[in-house]
C-alpha positions as CSV (number, residue, x, y, z in Angstrom):
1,X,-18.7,115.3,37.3
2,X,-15.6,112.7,36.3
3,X,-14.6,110.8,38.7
4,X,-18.0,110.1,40.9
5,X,-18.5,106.6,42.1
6,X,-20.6,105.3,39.0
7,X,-24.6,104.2,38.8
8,X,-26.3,104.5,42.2
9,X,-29.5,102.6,43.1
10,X,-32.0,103.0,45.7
11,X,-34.4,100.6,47.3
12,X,-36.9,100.5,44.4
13,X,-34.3,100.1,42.2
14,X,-32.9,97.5,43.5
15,X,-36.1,95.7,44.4
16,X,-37.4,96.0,40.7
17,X,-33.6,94.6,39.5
18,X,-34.1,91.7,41.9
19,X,-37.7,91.2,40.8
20,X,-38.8,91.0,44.7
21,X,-41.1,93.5,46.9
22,X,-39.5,96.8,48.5
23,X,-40.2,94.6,52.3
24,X,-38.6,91.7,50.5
25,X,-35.6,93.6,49.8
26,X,-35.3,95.0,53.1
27,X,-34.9,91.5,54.1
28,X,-33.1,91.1,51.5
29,X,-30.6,93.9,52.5
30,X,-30.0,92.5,56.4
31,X,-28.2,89.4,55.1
32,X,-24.6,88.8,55.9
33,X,-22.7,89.3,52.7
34,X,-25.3,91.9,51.0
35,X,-23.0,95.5,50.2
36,X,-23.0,98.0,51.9
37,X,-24.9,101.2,51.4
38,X,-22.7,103.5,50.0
39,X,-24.4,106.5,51.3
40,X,-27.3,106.8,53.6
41,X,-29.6,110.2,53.1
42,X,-32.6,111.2,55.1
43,X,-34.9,108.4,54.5
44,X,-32.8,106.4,52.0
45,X,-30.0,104.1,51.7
46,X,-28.3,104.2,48.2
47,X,-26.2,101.4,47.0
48,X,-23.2,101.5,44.3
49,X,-25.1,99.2,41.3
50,X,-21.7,97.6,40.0
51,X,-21.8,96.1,43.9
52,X,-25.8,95.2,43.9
53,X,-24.9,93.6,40.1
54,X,-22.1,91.6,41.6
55,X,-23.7,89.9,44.2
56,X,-27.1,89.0,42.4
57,X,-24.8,87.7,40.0
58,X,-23.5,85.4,42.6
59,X,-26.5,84.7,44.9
60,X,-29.3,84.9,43.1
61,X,-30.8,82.1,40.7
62,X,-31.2,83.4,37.1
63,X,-34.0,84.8,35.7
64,X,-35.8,82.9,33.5
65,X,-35.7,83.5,29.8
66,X,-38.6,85.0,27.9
67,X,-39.4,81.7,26.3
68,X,-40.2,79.9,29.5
């Protein structure tokens, strides 16, 4: 299927990428600035992953490296 809009994520997912809670992501999810769901299906927002990469990249603090 060429041409699709790339990776999607849903909640767990994205909770796991962040390394927070499902709840905390929800919170996570209601701040000004977060994307947009791409798509909303019965039960479950999914997100476009490039977007959910791009902002962690910018608002949250790196993860620590292995040696730390």
């Amino acid at each position: 299927m060429a041409g699709g809009p790339g990776e999607l994520m849903g909640p767990y997912e994205i909770a796991d990428y962040l390394g927070v809670s499902r709840q905390r992501f929800q919170q996570i999810a209601r701040r000004p600035g977060f994307p947009k769901p791409y798509q909303e299906l019965r039960g479950m927002k999914v997100y476009l992953a490039a977007e959910i990469r791009q902002w962690a990249k910018h608002n949250r603090p790196p993860k620590p490296d292995a040696d730390d």
